[in-house]
Short mmCIF file of C-alpha atoms and ligand atoms in Angstrom, two decimals:
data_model
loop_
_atom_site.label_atom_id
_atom_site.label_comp_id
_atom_site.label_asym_id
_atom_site.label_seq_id
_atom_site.Cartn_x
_atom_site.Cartn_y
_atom_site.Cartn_z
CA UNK A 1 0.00 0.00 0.00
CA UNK A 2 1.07 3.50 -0.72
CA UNK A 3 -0.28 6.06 0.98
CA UNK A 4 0.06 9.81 2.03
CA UNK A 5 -1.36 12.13 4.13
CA UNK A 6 -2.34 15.57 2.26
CA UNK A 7 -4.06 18.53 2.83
CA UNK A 8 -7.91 18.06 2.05
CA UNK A 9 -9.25 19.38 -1.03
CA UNK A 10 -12.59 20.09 -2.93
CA UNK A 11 -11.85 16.77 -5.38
CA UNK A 12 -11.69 14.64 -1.91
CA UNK A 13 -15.15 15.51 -0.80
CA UNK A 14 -16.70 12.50 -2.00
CA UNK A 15 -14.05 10.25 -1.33
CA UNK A 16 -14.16 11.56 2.40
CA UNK A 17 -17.80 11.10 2.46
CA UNK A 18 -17.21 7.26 1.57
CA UNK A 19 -14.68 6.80 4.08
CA UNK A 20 -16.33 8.28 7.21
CA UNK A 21 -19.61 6.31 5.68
CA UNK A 22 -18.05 3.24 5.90
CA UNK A 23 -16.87 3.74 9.68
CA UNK A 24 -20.06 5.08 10.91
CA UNK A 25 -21.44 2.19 10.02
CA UNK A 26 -19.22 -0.21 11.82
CA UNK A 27 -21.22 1.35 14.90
CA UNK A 28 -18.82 1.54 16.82
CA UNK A 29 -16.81 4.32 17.01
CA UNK A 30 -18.39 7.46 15.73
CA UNK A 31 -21.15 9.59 16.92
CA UNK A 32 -23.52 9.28 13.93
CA UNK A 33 -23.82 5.66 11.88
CA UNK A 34 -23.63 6.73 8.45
CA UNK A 35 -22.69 9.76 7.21
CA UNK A 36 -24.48 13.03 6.92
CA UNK A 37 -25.84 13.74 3.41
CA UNK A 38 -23.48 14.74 0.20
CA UNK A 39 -23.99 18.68 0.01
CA UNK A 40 -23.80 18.76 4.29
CA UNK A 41 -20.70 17.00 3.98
CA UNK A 42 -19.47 18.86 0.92
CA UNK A 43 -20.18 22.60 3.07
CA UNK A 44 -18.74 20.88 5.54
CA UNK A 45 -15.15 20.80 3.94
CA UNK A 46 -15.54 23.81 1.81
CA UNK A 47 -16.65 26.18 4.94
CA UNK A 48 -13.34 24.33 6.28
CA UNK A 49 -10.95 24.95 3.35
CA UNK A 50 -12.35 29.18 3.50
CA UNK A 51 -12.06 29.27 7.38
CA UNK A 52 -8.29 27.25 6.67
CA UNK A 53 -9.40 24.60 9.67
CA UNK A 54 -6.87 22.06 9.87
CA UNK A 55 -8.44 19.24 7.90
CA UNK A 56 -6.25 16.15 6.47
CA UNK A 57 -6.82 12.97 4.43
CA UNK A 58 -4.85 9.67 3.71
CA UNK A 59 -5.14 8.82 0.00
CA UNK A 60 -4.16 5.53 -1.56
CA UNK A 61 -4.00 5.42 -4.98
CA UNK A 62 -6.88 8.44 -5.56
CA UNK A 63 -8.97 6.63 -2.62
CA UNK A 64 -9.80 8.75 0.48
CA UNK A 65 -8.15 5.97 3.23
CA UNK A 66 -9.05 8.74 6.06
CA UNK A 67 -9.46 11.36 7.81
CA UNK A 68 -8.83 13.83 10.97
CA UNK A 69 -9.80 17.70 11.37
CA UNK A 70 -9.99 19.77 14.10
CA UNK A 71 -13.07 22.09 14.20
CA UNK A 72 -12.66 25.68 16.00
CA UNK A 73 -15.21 26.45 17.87
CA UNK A 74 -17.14 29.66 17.98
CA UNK A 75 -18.03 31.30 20.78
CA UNK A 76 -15.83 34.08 21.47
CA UNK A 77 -14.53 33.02 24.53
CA UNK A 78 -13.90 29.10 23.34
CA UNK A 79 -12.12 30.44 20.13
CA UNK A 80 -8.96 29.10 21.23
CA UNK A 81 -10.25 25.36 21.42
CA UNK A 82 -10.92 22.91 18.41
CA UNK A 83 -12.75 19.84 18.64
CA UNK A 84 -10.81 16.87 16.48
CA UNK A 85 -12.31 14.02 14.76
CA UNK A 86 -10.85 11.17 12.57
CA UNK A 87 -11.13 8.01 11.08
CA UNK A 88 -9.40 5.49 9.03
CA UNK A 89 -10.74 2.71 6.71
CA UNK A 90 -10.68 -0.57 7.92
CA UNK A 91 -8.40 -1.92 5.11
CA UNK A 92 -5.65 0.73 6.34
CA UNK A 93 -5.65 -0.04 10.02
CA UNK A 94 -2.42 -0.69 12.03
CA UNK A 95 -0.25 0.51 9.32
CA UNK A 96 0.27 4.16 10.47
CA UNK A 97 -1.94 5.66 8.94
CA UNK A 98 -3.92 7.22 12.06
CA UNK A 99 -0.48 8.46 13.56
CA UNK A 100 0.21 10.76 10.17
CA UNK A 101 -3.23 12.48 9.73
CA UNK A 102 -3.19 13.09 13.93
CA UNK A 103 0.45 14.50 13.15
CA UNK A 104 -0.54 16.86 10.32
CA UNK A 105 -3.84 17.66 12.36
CA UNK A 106 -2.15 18.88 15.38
CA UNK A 107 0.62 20.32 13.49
CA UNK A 108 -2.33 22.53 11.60
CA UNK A 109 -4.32 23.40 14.79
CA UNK A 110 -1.29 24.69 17.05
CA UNK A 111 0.29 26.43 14.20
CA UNK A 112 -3.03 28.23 13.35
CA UNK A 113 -2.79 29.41 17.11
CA UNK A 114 -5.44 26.89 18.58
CA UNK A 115 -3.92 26.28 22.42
CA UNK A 116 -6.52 23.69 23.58
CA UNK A 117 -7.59 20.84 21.09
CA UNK A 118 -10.40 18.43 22.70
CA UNK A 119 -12.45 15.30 21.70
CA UNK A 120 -14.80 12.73 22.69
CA UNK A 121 -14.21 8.77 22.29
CA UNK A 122 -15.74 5.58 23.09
CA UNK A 123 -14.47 4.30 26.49
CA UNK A 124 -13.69 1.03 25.12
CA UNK A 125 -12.20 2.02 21.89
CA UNK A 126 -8.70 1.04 23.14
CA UNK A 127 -6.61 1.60 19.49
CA UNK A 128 -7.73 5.46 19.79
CA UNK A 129 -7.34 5.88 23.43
CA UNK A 130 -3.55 4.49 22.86
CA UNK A 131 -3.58 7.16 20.11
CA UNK A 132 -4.87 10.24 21.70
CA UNK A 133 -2.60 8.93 24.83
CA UNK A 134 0.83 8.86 22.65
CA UNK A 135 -0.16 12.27 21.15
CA UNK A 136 -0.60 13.97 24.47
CA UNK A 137 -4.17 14.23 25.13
CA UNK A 138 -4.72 13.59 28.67
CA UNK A 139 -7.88 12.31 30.26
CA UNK A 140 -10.67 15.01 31.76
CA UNK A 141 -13.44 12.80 32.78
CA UNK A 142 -15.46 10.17 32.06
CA UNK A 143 -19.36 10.71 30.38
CA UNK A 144 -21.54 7.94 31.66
CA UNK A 145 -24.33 6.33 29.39
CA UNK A 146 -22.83 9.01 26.79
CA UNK A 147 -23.85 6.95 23.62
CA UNK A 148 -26.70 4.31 22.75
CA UNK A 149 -26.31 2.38 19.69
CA UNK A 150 -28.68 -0.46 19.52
CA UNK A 151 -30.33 -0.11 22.87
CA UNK A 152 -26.77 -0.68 24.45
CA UNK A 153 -25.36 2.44 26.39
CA UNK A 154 -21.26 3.21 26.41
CA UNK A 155 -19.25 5.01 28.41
CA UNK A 156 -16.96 7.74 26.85
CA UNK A 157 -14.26 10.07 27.44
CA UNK A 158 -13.40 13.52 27.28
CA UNK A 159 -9.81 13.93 26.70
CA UNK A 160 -7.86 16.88 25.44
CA UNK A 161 -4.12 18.08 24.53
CA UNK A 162 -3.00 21.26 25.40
CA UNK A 163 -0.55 23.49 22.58
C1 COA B 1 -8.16 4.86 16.00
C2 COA B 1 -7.65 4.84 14.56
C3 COA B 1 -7.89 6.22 13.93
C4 COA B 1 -6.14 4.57 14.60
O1 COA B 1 -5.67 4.64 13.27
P1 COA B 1 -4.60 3.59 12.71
O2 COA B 1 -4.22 4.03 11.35
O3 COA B 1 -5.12 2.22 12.86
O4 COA B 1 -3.43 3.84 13.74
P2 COA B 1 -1.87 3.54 13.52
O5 COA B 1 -1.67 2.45 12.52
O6 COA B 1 -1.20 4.84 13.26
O7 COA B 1 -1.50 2.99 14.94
C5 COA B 1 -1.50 3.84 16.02
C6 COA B 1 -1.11 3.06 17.23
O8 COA B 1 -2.23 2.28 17.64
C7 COA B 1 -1.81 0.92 17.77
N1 COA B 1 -2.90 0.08 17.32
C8 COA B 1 -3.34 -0.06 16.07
N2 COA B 1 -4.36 -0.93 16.05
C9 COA B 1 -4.53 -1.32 17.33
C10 COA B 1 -5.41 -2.21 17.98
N3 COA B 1 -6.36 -2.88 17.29
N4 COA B 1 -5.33 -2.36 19.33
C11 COA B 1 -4.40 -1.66 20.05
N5 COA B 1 -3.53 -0.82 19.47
C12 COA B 1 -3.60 -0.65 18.14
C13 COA B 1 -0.61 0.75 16.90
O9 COA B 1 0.21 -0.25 17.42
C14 COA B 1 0.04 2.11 16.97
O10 COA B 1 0.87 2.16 18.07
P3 COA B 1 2.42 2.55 17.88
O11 COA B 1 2.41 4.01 17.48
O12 COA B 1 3.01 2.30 19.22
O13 COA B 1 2.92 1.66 16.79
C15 COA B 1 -8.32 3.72 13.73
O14 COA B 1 -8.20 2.52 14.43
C16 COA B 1 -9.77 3.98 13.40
O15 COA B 1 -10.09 4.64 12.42
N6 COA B 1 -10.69 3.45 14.22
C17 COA B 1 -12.10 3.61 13.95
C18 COA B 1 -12.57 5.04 14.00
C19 COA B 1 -12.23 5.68 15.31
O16 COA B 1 -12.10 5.04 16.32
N7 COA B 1 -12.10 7.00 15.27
C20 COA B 1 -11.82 7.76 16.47
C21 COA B 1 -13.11 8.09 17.16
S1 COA B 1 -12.82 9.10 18.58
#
């Protein structure tokens, strides 16, 4: 496999919409469980490209593999906080993939002046816990019964990395 983490861009719109599809739907790890429709998404990334939010995919061979962004939020007084998401296909797991895009991501949010960058994630999704962990995101607290999926309530936690 050759792959590369890159800047998104307006031609990776659908591509990204596929990938995050695909995880959603494992139900597992993602807030929503399939993705929002095309022209959401597609706003979505080009209100991110004007605003110049730090927003990364992994491409293999034209095919969106990934993503991670961090979203800044908007009240005046959180301005200096982002919220990150990401996602990698299953077929690119375990290969390093996650590691670049978080790389670039951070990279993007601290250099864009960001001091605080926060997320949200499954308290038994032990691959991105490691991740976050090796990155520097520490641990804030725990959110009981935070997410249902099937009837079944999860645990998650709030963790975030200072800049
Ligand atoms: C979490 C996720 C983004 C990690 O991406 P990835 O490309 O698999 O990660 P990498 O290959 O860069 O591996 C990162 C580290 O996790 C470890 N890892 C990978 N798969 C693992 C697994 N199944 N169990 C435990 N650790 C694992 C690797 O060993 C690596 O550690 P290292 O840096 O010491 O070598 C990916 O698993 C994923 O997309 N999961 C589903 C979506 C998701 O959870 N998104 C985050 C929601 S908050």
């Amino acid at each position: 496999m050759s792959w590369q983490v890159v800047p998104i861009e307006r031609r990776h719109v659908a591509g990204f919409r596929e990938v995050l599809d695909g995880v959603a739907r494992e139900r597992r790890y993602l807030a929503f469980l399939e993705a929002p429709p095309p022209a959401r998404m597609r706003r979505f990334v080009l209100d991110g490209l004007r605003a110049g939010i730090p927003q990364f995919v992994a491409v293999d061979d034209a095919r969106v593999v990934g993503w991670c962004d961090v979203v800044p939020k908007s009240h005046e007084t959180l301005r200096h906080s982002g919220t990150l998401g990401m996602g990698v296909a299953a077929s690119h797991r375990g290969i390093g993939v996650g590691t670049a895009l978080l790389r670039a991501t951070l990279e993007g949010a601290f250099a864009r002046g960001l001091t605080r960058v926060e997320l949200v994630v499954r308290a038994d999704n032990e691959p991105a816990i490691a991740l976050y962990r090796r990155h520097g995101f520490e641990l804030e607290g725990r959110l009981r019964r935070y997410v249902v999926v099937d009837g079944v309530a999860h645990d998650a936690l709030q963790m975030a990395r200072l800049g």
